[in-house]
Coordinates of C-alpha atoms and ligand atoms in Angstrom, one line a residue:
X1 CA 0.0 0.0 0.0
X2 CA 1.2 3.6 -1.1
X3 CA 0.7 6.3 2.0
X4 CA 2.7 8.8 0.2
X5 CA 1.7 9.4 -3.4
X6 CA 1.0 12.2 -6.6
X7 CA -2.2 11.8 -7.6
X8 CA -3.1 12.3 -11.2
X9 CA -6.7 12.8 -12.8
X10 CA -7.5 13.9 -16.2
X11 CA -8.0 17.2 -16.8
X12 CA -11.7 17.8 -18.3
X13 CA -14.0 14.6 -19.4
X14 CA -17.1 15.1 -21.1
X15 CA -19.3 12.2 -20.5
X16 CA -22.4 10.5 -21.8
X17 CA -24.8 10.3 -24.8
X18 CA -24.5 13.3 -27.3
X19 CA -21.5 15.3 -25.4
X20 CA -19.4 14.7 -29.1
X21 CA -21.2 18.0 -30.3
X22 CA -19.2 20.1 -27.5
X23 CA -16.1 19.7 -29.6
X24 CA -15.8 22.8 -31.3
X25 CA -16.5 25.3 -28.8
X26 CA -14.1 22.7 -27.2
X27 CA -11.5 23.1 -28.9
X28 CA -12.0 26.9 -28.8
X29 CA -11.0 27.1 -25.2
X30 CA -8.1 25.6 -25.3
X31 CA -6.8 27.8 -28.4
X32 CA -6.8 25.1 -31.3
X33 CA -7.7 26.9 -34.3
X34 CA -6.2 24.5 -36.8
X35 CA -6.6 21.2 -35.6
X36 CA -4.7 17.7 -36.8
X37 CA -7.5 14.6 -36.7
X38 CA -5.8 11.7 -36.2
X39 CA -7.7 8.3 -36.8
X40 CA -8.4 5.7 -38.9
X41 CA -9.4 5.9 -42.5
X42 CA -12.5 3.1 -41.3
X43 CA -13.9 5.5 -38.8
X44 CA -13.3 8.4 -41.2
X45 CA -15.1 6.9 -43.5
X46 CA -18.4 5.7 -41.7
X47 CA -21.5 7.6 -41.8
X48 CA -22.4 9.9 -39.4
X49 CA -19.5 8.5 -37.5
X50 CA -17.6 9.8 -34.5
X51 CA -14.9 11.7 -37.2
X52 CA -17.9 13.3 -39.2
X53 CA -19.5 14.1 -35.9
X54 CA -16.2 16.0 -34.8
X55 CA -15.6 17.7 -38.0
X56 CA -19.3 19.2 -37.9
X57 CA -18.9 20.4 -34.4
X58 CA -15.4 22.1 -35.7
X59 CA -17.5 23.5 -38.6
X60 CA -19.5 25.0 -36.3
X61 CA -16.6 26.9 -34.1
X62 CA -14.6 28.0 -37.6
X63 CA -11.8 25.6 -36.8
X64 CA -9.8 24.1 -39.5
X65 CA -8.3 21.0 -39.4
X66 CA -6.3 18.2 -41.3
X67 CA -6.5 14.5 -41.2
X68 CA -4.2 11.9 -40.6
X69 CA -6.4 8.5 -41.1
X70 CA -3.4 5.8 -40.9
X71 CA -3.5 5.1 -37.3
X72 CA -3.0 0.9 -36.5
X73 CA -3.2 -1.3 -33.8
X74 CA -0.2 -1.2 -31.5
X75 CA 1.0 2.1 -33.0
X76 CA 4.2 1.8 -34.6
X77 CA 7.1 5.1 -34.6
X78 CA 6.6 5.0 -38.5
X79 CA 2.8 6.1 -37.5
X80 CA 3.9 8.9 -35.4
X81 CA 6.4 10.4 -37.2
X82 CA 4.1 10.3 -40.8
X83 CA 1.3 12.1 -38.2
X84 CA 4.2 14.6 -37.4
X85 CA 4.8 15.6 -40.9
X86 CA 0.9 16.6 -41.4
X87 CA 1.3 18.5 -38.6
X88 CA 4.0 20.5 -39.7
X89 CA 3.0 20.7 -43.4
X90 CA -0.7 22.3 -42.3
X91 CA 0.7 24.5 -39.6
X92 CA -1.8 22.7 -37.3
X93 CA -1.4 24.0 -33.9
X94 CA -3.2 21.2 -31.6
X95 CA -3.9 17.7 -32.1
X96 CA -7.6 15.9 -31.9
X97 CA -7.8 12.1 -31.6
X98 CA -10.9 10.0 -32.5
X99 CA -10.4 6.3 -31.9
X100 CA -9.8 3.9 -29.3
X101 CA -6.2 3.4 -27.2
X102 CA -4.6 3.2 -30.5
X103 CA -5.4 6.9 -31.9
X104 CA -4.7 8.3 -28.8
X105 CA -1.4 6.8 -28.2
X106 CA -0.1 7.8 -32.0
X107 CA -1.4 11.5 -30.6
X108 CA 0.4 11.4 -27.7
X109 CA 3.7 10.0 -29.6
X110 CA 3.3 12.3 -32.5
X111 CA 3.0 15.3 -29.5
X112 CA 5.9 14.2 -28.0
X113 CA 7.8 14.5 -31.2
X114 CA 6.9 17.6 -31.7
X115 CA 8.1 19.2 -28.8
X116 CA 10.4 16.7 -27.1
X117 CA 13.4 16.0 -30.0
X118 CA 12.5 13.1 -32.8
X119 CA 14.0 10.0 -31.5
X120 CA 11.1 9.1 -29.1
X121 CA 12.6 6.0 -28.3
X122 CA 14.6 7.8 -26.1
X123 CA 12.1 9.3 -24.1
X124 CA 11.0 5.3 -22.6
X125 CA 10.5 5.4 -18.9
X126 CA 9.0 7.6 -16.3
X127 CA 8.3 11.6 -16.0
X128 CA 10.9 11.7 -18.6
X129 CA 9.8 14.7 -20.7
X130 CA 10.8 18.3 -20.5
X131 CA 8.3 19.8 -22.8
X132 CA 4.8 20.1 -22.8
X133 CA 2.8 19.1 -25.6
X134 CA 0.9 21.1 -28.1
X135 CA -2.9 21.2 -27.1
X136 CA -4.1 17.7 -27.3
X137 CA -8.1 16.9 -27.1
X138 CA -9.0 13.3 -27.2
X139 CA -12.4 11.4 -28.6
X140 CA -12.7 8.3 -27.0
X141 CA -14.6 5.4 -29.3
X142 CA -14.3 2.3 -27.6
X143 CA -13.9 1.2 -24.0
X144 CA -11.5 0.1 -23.8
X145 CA -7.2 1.3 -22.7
X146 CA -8.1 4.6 -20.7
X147 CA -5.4 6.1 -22.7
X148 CA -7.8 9.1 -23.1
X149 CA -7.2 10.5 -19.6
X150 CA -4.0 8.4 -18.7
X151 CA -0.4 9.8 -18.4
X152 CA 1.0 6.1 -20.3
X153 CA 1.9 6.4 -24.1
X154 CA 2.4 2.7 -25.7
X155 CA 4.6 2.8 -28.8
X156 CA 6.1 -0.1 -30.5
X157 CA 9.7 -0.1 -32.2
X158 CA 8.8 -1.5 -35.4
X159 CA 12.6 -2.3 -35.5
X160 CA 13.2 -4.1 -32.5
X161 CA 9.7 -5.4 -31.9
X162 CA 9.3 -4.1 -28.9
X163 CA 6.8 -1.8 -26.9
X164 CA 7.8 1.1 -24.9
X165 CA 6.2 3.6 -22.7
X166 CA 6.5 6.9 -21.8
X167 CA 4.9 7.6 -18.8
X168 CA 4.1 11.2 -18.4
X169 CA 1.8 13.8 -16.8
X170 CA 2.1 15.9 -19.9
X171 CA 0.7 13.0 -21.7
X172 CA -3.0 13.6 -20.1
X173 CA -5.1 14.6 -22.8
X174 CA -6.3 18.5 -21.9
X175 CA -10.1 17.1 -22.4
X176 CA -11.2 14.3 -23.3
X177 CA -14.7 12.7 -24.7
X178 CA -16.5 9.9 -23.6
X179 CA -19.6 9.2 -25.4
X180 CA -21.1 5.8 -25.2
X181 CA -23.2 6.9 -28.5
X182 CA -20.1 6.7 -30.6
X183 CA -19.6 3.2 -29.0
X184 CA -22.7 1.6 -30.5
X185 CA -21.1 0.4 -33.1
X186 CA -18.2 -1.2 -32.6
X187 CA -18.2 -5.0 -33.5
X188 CA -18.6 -8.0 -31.0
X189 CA -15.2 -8.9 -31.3
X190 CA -13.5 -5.8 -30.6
X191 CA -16.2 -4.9 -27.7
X192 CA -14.7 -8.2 -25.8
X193 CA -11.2 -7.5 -26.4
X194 CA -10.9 -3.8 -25.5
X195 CA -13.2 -4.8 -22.6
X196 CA -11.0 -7.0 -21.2
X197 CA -8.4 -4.6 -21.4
X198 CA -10.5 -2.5 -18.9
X199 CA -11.1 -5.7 -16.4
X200 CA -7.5 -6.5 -16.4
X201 CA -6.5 -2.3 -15.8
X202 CA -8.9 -2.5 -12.3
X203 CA -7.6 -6.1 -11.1
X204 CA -3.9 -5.4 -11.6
X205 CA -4.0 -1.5 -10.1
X206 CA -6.2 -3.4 -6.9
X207 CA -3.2 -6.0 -6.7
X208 CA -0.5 -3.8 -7.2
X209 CA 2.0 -3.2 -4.4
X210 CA 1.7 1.1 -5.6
X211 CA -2.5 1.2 -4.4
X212 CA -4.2 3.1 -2.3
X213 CA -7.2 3.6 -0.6
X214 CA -8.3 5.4 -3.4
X215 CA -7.8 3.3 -6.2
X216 CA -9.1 0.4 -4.4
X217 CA -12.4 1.7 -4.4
X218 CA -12.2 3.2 -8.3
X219 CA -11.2 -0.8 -8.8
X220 CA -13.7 -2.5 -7.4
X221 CA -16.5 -0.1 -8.5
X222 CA -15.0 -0.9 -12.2
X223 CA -14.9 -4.3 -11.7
X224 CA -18.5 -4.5 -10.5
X225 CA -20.1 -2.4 -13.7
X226 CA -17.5 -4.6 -16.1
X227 CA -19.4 -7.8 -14.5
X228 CA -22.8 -6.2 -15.0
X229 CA -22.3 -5.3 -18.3
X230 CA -19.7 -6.2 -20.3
X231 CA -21.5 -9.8 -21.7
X232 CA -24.4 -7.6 -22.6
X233 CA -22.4 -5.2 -24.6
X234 CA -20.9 -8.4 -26.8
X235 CA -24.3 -9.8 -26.8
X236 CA -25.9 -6.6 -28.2
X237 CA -23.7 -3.8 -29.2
X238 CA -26.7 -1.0 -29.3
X239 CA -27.2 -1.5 -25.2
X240 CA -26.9 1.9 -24.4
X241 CA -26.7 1.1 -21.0
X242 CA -24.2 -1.3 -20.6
X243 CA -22.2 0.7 -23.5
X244 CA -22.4 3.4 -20.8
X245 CA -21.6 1.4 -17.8
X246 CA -18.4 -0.1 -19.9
X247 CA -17.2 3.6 -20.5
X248 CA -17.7 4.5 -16.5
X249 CA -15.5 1.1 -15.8
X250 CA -12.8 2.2 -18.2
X251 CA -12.4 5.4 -16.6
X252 CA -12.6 4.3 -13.0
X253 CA -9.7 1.8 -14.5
X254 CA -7.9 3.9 -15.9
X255 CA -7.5 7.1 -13.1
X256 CA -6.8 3.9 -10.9
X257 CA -3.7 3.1 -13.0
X258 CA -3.0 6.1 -13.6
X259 CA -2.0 6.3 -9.8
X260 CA -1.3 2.6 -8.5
X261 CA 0.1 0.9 -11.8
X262 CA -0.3 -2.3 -13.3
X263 CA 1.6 -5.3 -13.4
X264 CA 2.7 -8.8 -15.2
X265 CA -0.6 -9.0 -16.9
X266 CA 0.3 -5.8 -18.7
X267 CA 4.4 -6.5 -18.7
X268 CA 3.9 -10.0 -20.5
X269 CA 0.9 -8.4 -22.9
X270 CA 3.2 -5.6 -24.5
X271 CA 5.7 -8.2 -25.4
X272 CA 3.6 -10.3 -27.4
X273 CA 1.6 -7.2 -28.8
X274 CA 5.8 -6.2 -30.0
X275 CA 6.2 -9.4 -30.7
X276 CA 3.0 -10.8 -33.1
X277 CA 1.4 -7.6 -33.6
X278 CA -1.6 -9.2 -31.7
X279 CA -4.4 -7.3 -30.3
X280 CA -3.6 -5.7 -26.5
X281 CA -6.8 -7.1 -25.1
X282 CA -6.5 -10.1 -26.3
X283 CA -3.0 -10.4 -25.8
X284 CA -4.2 -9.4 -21.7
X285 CA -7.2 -11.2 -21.4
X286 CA -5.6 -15.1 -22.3
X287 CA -2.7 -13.8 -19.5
X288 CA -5.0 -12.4 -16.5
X289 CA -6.6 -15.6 -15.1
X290 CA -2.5 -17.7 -15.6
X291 CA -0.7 -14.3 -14.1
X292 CA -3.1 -13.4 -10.7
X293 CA -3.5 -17.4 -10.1
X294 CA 0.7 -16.9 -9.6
X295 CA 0.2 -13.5 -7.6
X296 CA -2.5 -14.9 -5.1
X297 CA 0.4 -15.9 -2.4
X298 CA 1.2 -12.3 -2.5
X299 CA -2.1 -11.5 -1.1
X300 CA -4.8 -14.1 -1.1
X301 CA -7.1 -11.4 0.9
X302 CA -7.2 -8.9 -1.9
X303 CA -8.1 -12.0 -4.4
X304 CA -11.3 -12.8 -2.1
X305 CA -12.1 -9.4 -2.4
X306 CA -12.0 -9.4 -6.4
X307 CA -14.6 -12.7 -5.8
X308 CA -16.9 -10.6 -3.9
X309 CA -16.9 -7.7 -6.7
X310 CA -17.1 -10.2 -9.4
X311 CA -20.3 -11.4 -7.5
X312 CA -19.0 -14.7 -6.5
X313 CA -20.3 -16.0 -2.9
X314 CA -17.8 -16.6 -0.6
X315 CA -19.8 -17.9 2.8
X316 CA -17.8 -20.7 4.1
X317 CA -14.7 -20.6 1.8
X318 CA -11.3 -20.1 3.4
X319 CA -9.7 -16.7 2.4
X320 CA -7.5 -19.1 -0.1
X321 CA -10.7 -20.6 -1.5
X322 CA -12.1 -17.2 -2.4
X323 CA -9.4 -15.8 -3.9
X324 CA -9.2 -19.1 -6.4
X325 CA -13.0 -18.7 -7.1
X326 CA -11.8 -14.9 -8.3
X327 CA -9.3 -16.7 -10.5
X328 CA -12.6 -18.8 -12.0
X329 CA -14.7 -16.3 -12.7
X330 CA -11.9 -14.5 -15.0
X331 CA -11.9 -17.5 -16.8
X332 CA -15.2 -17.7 -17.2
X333 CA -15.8 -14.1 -18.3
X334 CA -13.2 -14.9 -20.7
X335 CA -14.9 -18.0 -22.5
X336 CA -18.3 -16.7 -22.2
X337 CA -17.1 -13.5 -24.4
X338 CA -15.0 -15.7 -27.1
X339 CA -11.8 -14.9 -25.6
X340 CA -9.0 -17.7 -26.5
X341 CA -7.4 -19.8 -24.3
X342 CA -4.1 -20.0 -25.2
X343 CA -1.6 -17.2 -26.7
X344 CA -0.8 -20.4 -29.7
X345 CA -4.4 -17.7 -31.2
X346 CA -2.2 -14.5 -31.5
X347 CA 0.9 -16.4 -33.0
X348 CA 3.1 -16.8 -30.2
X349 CA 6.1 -19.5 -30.4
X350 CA 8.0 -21.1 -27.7
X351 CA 11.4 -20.1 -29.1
X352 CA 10.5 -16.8 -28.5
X353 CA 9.7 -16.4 -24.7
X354 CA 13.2 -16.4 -22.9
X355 CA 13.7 -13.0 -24.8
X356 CA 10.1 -12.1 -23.9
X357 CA 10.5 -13.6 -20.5
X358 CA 14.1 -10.8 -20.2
X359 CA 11.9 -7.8 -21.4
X360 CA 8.8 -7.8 -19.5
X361 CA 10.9 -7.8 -16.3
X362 CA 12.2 -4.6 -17.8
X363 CA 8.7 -3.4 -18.7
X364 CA 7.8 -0.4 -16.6
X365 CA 4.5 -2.3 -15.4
X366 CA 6.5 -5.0 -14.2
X367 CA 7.7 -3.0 -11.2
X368 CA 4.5 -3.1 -9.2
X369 CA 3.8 -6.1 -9.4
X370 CA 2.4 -8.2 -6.5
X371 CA 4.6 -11.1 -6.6
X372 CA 8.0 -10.9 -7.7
X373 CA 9.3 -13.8 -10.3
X374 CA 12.3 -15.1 -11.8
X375 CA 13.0 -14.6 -15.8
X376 CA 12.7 -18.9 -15.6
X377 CA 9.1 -18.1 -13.5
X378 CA 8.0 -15.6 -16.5
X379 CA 8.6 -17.8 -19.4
X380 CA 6.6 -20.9 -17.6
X381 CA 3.8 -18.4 -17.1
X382 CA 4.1 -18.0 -21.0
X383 CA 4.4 -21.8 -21.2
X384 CA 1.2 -22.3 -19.7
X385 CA -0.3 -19.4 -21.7
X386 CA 0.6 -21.4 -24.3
X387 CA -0.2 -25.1 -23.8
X388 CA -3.8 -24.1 -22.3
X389 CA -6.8 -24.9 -23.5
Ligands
LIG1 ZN1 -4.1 -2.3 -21.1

């Protein structure tokens, strides 16, 4: 448990059904006359979607703006620096994501870039920018990373494989949008993956030897709407309300990392998203219930907690009873959404996880974790990973 801590919260969220058409007087007050939209060219291109939505609200306000549509998953330093360019060939003067994790994290990198020197690959690690970024609004579309309101940029070497962070307060998005309208939507498939991605950013912050009183309670509160509604969102996609109790989980998630950090889960994940260019979530979900049933010696207590939000009942179980039903019911929320068992569905080879096993020790969520393993301990964890089923 942290006593002594910084606490950081995003600056301005606008939340719920319809906020989108704020953007332009928005935009306004923080002094972005000639925006950069940076997105994909899919959600650019769908009807009455969340980039038309933005550019009619920018319409509105007489703001100009440019578009770079060539974000991808796991942005890569090639995307950043090709958003950079537009930038500077359109004089744009603040930046404007729509998308999910993915868009904000090439917006945060291509910010960085701008005002931090060009080789962001040395910028990895923690508070390690000088510079603040140019204006930077973010438009949130699926829940999903957090990255909207979080300090963490994920970027991956395209080179070397591997993912990097640069952890930052200047990274927080000056306002952010969180619309569960623009969220309607987005397919099945992607709903379960980036909504893992929330579960696992409240179980590992609640775990994490950097919590606090605080964060414990954004975690378990996020926990409890992901169990009420994240099955209903895959089931039916136009569920406003689960949509909007999705979006309140991935923000109570993410100011809870923000603060207390992640862990293995996350560590192990950015290696094989480096690695196989596999989805995050994904990549998250098939780790979580093989990485916390290693952490439970740590702290068997806060496992039977996580039951209890998950809304298992624990009358009569020992403490180390409970926390293994936890351990369950991620696995079942897992196979009842389509999640895969084993990381053999993103690509992943055997050969490869001593080298994975050495760099998610050196991942920056590695640090906080509960339990503290051996590089041998990490690459059995991806061994099971691999051979379950
Ligand atoms: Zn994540």
């Amino acid at each position: 448990m942290n006593k002594n801590f910084d606490f950081i919260m995003p600056s301005v969220n606008f939340f719920g059904a319809g906020v989108i058409e704020k953007i332009g007087k928005r935009a306004q007050m923080v002094n972005i006359h000639n925006a950069l939209i940076i997105t994909d060219s899919f959600l650019e291109k769908m009807p009455d979607g969340p980039v038309e939505q933005t550019i009619n609200s920018l319409k509105q306000a007489n703001i100009n703006f440019s578009i770079y549509n060539e974000v991808e998953p796991n942005p890569k330093v090639r995307n950043i620096e090709a958003a950079k360019k537009v930038y500077l060939e359109n004089d744009c003067d603040g930046i404007i994501t729509v998308g999910g994790g993915s868009a904000h994290d090439t917006g945060k990198g291509t910010g960085i870039i701008l005002t931090n020197g060009d080789d962001i690959t040395k910028l990895a690690g923690i508070e390690t920018l000088d510079n603040a970024l140019p204006p930077l609004i973010a438009v949130n579309t699926t829940a999903g990373t957090g990255s909207e309101l979080t300090r963490h940029c994920v970027i991956t070497n395209e080179k070397t494989k591997l993912k990097f962070v640069v952890v930052s307060w200047r990274n927080v998005p000056l306002v952010s949008f969180n619309d569960p309208e623009l969220m309607l939507n987005v397919p099945a498939k992607l709903t379960a993956s980036t909504g893992l991605d929330t579960f696992v950013q409240a179980i590992e912050p609640y775990v994490s030897v950097n919590r606090n009183d605080i964060t414990d309670g954004q975690c378990l509160q996020a926990i409890k709407l992901v169990e009420e509604s994240l099955r209903e969102a895959v089931a039916n996609g136009h569920n406003l309300e689960a949509r909007t109790k999705m979006v309140e989980a991935e923000m109570l998630g993410g100011m809870a990392f923000n603060n207390a950090d992640l862990g293995y889960v996350h560590a192990m994940a950015h290696q094989l998203g480096g690695q196989y260019d596999a989805p995050h979530g994904v990549c998250c979900a098939i780790l979580l219930p093989i990485v916390e049933r290693f952490n439970i010696i740590a702290s068997p207590e806060r496992f039977a907690d996580l039951a209890v939000a998950m809304g298992e009942n624990i009358d009569g179980l020992s403490i180390r009873e409970a926390a293994d039903k936890a351990i369950d019911a991620m696995q079942q929320l897992n196979d009842d959404i389509g999640i895969p068992r084993s990381i053999k569905a993103i690509g992943a080879k055997p050969e490869d996880f001593e080298l994975m096993a050495e760099n998610a020790l050196k991942d920056g969520n590695a640090f906080s974790n509960p339990r503290k393993a051996t590089k041998a301990e990490i690459v059995e964890l991806y061994q099971q990973a691999y051979d379950a089923e």
